Each structure stands twice: as structure tokens, then as C-alpha cells.
Coordinates of C-alpha atoms in Angstrom, one line a residue:
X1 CA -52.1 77.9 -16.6
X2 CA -48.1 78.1 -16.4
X3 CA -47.9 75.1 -14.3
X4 CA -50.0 73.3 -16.2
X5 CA -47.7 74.2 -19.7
X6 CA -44.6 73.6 -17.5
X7 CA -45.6 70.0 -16.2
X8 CA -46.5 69.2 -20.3
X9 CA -42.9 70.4 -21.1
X10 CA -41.4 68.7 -18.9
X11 CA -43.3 65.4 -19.5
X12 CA -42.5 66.1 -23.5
X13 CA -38.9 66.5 -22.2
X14 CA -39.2 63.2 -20.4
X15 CA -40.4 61.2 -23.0
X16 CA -37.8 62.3 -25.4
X17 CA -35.0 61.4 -23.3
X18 CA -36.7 57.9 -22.6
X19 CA -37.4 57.6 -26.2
X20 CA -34.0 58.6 -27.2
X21 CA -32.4 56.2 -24.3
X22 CA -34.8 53.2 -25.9
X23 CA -32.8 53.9 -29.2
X24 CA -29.5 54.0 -28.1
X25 CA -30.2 50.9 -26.1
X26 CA -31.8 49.0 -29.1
X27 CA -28.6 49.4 -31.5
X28 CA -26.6 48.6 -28.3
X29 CA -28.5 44.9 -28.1
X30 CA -28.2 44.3 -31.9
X31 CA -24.6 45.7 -32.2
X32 CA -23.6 43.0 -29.1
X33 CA -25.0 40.4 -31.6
X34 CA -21.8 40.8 -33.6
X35 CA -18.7 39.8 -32.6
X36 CA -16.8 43.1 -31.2
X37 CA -14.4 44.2 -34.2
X38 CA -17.3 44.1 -36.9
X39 CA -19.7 46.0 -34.3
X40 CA -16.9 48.8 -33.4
X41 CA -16.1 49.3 -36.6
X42 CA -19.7 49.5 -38.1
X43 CA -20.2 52.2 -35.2
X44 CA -17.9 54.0 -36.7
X45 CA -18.9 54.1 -39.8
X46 CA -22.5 54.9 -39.2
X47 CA -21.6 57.4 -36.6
X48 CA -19.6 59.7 -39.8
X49 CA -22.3 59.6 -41.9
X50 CA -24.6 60.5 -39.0
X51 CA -22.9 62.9 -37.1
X52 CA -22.2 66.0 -39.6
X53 CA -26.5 66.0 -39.4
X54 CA -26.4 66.5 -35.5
X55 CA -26.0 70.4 -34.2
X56 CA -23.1 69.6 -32.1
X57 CA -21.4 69.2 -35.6
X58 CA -21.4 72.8 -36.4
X59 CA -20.2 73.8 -32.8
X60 CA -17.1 70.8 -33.7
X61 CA -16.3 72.7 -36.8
X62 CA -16.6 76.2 -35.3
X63 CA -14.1 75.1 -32.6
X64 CA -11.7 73.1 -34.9
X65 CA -11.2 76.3 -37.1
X66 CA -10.4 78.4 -34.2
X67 CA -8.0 75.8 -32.8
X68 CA -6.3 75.1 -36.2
X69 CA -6.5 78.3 -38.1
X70 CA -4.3 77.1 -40.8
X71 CA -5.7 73.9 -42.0
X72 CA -8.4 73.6 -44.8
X73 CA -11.7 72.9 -44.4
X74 CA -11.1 69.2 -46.0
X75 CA -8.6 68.4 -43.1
X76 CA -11.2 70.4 -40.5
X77 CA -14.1 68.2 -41.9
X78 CA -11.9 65.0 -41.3
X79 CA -11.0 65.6 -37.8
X80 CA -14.1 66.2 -36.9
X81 CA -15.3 62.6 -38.9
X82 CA -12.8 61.1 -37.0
X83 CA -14.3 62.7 -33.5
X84 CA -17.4 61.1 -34.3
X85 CA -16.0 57.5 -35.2
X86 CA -14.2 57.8 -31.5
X87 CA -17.4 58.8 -30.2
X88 CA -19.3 56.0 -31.2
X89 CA -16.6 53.4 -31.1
X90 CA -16.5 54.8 -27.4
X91 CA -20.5 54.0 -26.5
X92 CA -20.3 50.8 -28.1
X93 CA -17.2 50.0 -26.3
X94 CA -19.3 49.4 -23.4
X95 CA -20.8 46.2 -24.2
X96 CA -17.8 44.3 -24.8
X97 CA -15.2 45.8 -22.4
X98 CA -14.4 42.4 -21.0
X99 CA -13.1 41.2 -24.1
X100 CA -11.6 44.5 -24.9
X101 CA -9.4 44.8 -21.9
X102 CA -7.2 42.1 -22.4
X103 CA -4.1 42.8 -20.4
X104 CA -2.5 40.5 -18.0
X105 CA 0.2 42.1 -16.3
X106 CA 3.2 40.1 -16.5
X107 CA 2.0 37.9 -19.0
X108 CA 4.0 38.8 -22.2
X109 CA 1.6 38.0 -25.2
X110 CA 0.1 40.4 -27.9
X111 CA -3.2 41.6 -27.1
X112 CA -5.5 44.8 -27.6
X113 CA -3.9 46.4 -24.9
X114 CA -0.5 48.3 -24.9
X115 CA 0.1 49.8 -21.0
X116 CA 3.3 52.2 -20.7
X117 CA 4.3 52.8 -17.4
X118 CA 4.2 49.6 -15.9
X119 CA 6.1 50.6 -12.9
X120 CA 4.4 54.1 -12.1
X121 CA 1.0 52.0 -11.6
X122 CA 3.0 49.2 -9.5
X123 CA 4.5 52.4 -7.6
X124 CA 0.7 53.7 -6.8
X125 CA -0.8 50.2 -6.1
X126 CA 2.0 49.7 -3.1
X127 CA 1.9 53.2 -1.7
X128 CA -1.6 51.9 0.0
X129 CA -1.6 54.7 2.6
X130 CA -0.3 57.7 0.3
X131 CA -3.0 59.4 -1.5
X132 CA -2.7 60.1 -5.5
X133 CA -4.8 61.9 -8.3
X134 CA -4.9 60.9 -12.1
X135 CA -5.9 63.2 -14.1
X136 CA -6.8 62.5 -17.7
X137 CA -9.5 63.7 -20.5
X138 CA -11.6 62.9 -22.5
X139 CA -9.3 60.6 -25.4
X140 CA -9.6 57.4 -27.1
X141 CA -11.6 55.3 -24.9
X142 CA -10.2 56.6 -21.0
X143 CA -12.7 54.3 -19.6
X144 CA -10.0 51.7 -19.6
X145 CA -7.7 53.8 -17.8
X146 CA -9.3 52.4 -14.7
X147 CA -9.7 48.9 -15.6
X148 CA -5.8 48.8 -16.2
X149 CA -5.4 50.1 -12.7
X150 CA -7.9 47.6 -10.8
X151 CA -5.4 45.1 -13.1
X152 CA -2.9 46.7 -11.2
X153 CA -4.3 46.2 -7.7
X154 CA -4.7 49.8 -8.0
X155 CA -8.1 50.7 -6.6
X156 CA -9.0 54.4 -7.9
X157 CA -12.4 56.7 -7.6
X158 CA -13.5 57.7 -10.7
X159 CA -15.6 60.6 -11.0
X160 CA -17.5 61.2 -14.0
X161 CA -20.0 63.7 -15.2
X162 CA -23.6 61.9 -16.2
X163 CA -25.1 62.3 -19.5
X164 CA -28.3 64.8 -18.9
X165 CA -30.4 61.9 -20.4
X166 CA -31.6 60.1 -17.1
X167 CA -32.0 56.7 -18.4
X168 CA -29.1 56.5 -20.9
X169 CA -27.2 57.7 -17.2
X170 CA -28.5 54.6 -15.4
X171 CA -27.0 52.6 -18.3
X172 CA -24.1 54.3 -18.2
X173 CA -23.4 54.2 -14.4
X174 CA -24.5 50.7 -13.8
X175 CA -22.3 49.4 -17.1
X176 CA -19.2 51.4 -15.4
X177 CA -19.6 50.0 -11.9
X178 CA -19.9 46.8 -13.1
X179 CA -16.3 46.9 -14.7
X180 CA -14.5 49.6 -13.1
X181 CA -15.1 49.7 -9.5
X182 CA -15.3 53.1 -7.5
X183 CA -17.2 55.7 -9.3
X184 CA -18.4 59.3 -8.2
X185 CA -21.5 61.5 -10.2
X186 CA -20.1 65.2 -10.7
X187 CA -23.0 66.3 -8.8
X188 CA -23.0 68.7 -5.3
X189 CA -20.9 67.4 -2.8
X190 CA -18.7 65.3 -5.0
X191 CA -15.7 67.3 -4.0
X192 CA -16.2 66.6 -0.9
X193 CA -16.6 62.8 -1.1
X194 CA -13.7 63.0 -3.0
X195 CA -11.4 64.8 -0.1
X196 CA -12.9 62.0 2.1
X197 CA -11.0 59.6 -0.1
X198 CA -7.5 61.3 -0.3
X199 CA -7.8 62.2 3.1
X200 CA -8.3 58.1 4.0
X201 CA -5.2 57.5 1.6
X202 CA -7.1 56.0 -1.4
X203 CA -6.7 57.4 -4.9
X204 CA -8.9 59.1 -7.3
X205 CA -9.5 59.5 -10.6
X206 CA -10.5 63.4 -12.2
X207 CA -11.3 64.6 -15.7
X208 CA -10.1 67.9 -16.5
X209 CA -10.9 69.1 -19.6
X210 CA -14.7 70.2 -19.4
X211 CA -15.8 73.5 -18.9
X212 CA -16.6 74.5 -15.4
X213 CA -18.5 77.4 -15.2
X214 CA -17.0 80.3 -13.0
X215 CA -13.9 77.7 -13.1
X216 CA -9.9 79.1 -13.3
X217 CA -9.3 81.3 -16.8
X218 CA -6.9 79.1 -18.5
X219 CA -5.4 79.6 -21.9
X220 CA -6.6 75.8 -24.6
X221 CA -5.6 76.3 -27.9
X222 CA -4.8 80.1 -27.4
X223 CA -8.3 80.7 -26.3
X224 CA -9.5 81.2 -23.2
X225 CA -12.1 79.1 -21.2
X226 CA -13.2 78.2 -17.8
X227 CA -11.7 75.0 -15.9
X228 CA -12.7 73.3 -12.9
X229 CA -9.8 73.9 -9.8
X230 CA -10.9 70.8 -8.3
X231 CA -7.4 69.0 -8.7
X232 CA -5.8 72.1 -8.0
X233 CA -7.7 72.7 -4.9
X234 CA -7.2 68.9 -3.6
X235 CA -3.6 68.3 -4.2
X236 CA -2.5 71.7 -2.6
X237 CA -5.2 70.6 0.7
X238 CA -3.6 67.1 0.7
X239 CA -0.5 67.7 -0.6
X240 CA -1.0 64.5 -2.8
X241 CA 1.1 63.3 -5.8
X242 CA -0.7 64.2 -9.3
X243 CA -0.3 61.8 -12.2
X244 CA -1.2 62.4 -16.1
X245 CA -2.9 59.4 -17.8
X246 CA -4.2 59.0 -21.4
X247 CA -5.3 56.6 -23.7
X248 CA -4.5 56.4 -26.7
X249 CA -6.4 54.3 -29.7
X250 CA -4.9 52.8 -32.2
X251 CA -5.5 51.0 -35.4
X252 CA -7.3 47.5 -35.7
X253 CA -9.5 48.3 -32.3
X254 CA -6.5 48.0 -29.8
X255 CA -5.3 50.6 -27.3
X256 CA -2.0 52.5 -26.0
X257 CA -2.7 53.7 -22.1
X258 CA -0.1 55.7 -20.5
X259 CA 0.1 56.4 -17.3
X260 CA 3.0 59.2 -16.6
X261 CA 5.4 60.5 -14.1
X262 CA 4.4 62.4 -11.2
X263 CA 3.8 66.0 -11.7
X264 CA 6.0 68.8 -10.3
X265 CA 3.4 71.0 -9.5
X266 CA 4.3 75.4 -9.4
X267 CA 4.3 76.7 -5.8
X268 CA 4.0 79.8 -4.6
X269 CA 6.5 81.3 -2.6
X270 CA 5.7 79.8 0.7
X271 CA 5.7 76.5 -0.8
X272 CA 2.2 75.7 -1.4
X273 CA 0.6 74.2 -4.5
X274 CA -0.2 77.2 -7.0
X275 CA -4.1 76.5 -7.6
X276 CA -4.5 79.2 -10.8
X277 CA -0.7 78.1 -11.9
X278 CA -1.4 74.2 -11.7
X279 CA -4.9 74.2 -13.6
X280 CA -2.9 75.8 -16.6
X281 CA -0.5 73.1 -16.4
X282 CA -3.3 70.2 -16.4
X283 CA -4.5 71.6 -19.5
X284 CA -1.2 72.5 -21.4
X285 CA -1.0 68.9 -20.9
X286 CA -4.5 68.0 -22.2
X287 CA -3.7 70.0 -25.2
X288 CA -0.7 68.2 -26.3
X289 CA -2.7 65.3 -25.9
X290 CA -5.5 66.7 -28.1
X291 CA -2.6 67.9 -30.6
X292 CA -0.9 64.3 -31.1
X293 CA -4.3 63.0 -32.0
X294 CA -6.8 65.3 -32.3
X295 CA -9.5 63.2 -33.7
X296 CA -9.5 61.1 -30.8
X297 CA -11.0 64.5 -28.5
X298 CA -14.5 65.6 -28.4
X299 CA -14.5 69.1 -29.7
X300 CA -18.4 69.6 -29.7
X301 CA -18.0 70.0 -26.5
X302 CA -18.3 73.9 -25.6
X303 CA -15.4 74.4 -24.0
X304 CA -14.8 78.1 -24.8
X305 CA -18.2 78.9 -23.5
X306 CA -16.8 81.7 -20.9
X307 CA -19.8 82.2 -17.9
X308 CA -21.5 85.3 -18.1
X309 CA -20.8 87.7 -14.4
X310 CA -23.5 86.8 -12.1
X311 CA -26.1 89.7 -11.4
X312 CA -25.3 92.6 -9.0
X313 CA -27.5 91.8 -6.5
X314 CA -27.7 95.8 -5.2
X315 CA -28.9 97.0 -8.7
X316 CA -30.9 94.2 -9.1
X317 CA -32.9 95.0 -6.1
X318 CA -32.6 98.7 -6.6

């Protein structure tokens, strides 16, 4: 009888995610009927009516208080109304990325796109046999981050984490590959795959700010939380530059992407890259992002989620 119940839950579980996926797709097709700026910012308005009904709301405002223990609960309420503008602007983003991304390097006209450090990505697109990370998180719309470097001749493997909703992940992946090249699920062996890259010279490109369970303790907004010592692990193997990059949105659907100076990593005293030591540093970094515009980060995500110790496996058995 159990198989029989779990096979029905799972087919329910199915055919919510499908029907779900069906939805998101349908206001995808009639929001690409409008021309992009009246789409994006209908998308945002929608999405703050409709996001303090979702759960994930609540786990936004729980973390927001924590993080900003002295602002009211009018300025928590609007960050978190602003998250869920960024979010949606974000998704519908997807549809019209080519005429988003309008930047031509070294063709001086006003556009949607502002890039700061020019050079830096010229720097990484010539050093075609040095391998580099880029490290960012989840601000503003980061998906251009790598169409500004393919604008660079700056090839870069991006690996992303897929939504747990199969078919809204198919979208998601095929939309991506179609405008942004390289691109790696955050699924087992991905590390790996990744060394593969650095260790042929090629570049990749790593969000840091998730929660990775039985990750590094790091300290984000005073608290602590788990976090993945991927980058860590890879640039002290490889001995590979790391680079911060961000985007940054800004009024009238246009965008600020920054791409910043190499990072001088903390060693240990033989020299080596300081795994625990470095993963703090990647997110002191994404926290003064999150701090200059804080609206512009997810914060339903539960990133203060610590893992609970596995089992002991000899009082288990005893």
C-alpha cells in the first residue's frame, strides 16, 4: 500500500510543478506581447501585490528584521516589496535579453547598459591560458554578467543552481544557453567539471551566496550560516585569480555591472590560499553588496538555515 500512496504523491507533486510551470510560461507569452519596459515594469507591479501572499514572504521578513534590527517595520515591509519587484522583473527579463543587453564595447552611445571595469574584462579575455573565477550573487539581474563578458570575448562557465520545478528548469536552462554560452547545473560532479575548466585555462563563473549545507561557518549580517568552499577550494588547487562582479539595477530598466579588481586572497603561513579565511571574505563582500541595495537581494532565501549534525552511526546501530 505505501508504494502505491508514494507513486500518487509523487504524480500529485508532478502535476503541480507542470501545472505551475504552464503558468509561469503563459504570463511569460503574453508579457512578451508588450514591448519590454511596459512588461518589466507591470511585473513588478503585480509581483508586490502578489508576493506578501506567498510563504517565502514571511521567511523575507523574519530575515530582514534580523539583518536590520533597527529599521521599522514600514522600511522592513518595503525592502522586502522591492525584493519581489527584482524578482519578477528578473524572470521576465528572460524574454527580452537581447534587447536588454545593449552594450557595444567601444561604441560610446547611451544605452541600458552601464559596464565599469572595462579594462579588468579586456585583462581576462587576453589572458586566454590563465584561468580565473568570478564570483558574484544573487543582485539585480547577474544574468547579464555573462553576456557582458561573451561581449568581451571573454568566454566564462556559469554554474547555476536549477529551480526544483523540472519544467520551469528546462525553460530556464535552454533560455540561458541560448544567450550566455557555457553553463553548469549545481548538481554531483559539478565541482569537478568545473576543475576540468580551470585546469584547461578557461574561466568560470560561481555564485556564492546560497546556503550549502555542511558548507564553511561564515559570519552574513552578524549571523551565522553555512557557505559553499567551492571557490575557496578551486583557487587555492589552481592557484587562480578571483574576481568580484555585481550588477547593479537601476532606474528606468537599465543596468550598472561591475566587474572588480582581483582579489588578494588570506594565506596561511606556508603560502597557500586560506579556504575557511577566503569564504568569509566572498561574503563580507556579498554583504556590502546586499547593504548598498538591499532590495535588489533575495532574502526569502534561507540562508541562515544552519544543517543539523549528521547521525552517529555507532549509536544509531547500537
Amino acid at each position: 500500500m505505501r508504494p502505491i500512496i508514494a507513486k500518487l504523491l509523487q504524480g500529485l507533486k508532478q502535476l503541480n510543478y507542470w501545472l505551475v510551470a504552464q503558468l509561469a510560461l503563459a504570463v511569460l507569452t503574453v508579457l512578451r506581447l508588450l514591448p519590454p519596459d511596459k512588461a518589466l515594469n507591470f511585473a513588478d507591479r503585480a509581483a508586490r501585490k502578489v508576493g506578501p501572499w506567498i510563504g517565502r514572504h514571511r521567511v523575507a521578513l523574519d530575515n530582514l528584521r534580523k539583518a536590520y534590527p533597527e529599521k521599522t517595520e514600514a522600511e522592513i515591509e518595503a525592502i522586502a516589496l522591492d525584493m519581489w519587484g527584482n524578482m519578477a522583473r528578473l524572470g521576465a527579463e528572460y524574454i527580452f535579453l537581447d534587447q536588454l543587453f545593449d552594450y557595444v564595447p567601444d561604441v560610446r552611445t547611451d544605452g541600458r547598459i552601464e559596464v565599469s571595469g572595462k579594462e579588468t574584462f579586456l585583462k581576462l579575455a587576453a589572458e586566454k591560458d590563465r584561468p580565473h573565477i568570478i564570483f558574484t550573487g544573487h543582485l539585480g539581474n547577474f544574468e547579464l554578467l555573462p553576456v557582458a563578458g561573451a561581449a568581451f570575448g571573454l568566454a566564462v562557465t556559469a554554474m547555476f543552481r536549477p529551480p526544483n520545478n523540472p519544467y520551469i528548469a528546462e525553460y530556464v536552462f535552454s533560455t540561458r544557453q541560448s544567450k550566455m554560452g557555457g553553463l553548469l547545473a549545481s548538481r554531483a560532479g559539478a565541482a569537478f567539471a568545473l576543475a576540468r575548466i580551470l585546469e584547461a585555462g578557461g574561466n568560470i563563473g560561481v555564485l556564492v551566496d546560497q546556503k550549502f549545507q555542511y558548507g564553511i561557518r561564515t559570519q552574513f549580517f552578524g549571523r551565522e550560516c553555512e557557505t559553499s568552499p567551492l571557490v575557496p577550494k578551486l583557487a587555492k588547487q589552481y592557484d587562480c585569480d578571483v574576481y568580484p562582479a555585481r550588477c547593479i539595477r537601476l532606474p528606468g530598466n537599465r543596468f550598472r555591472l561591475i566587474l572588480q579588481e582581483r582579489l588578494e586572497l588570506p594565506r596561511t603561513g606556508d603560502g597557500q590560499v586560506d579556504v575557511a579565511a577566503t569564504a568569509q571574505v566572498l561574503t563580507d563582500i556579498v554583504e556590502g553588496w546586499v547593504r548598498e541595495d538591499p532590495g535588489q537581494w533575495m532574502w526569502f532565501h534561507k540562508r541562515w538555515n544552519i544543517t543539523p549534525p549528521k547521525p552517529n552511526r555507532a549509536k544509531r546501530a547500537a
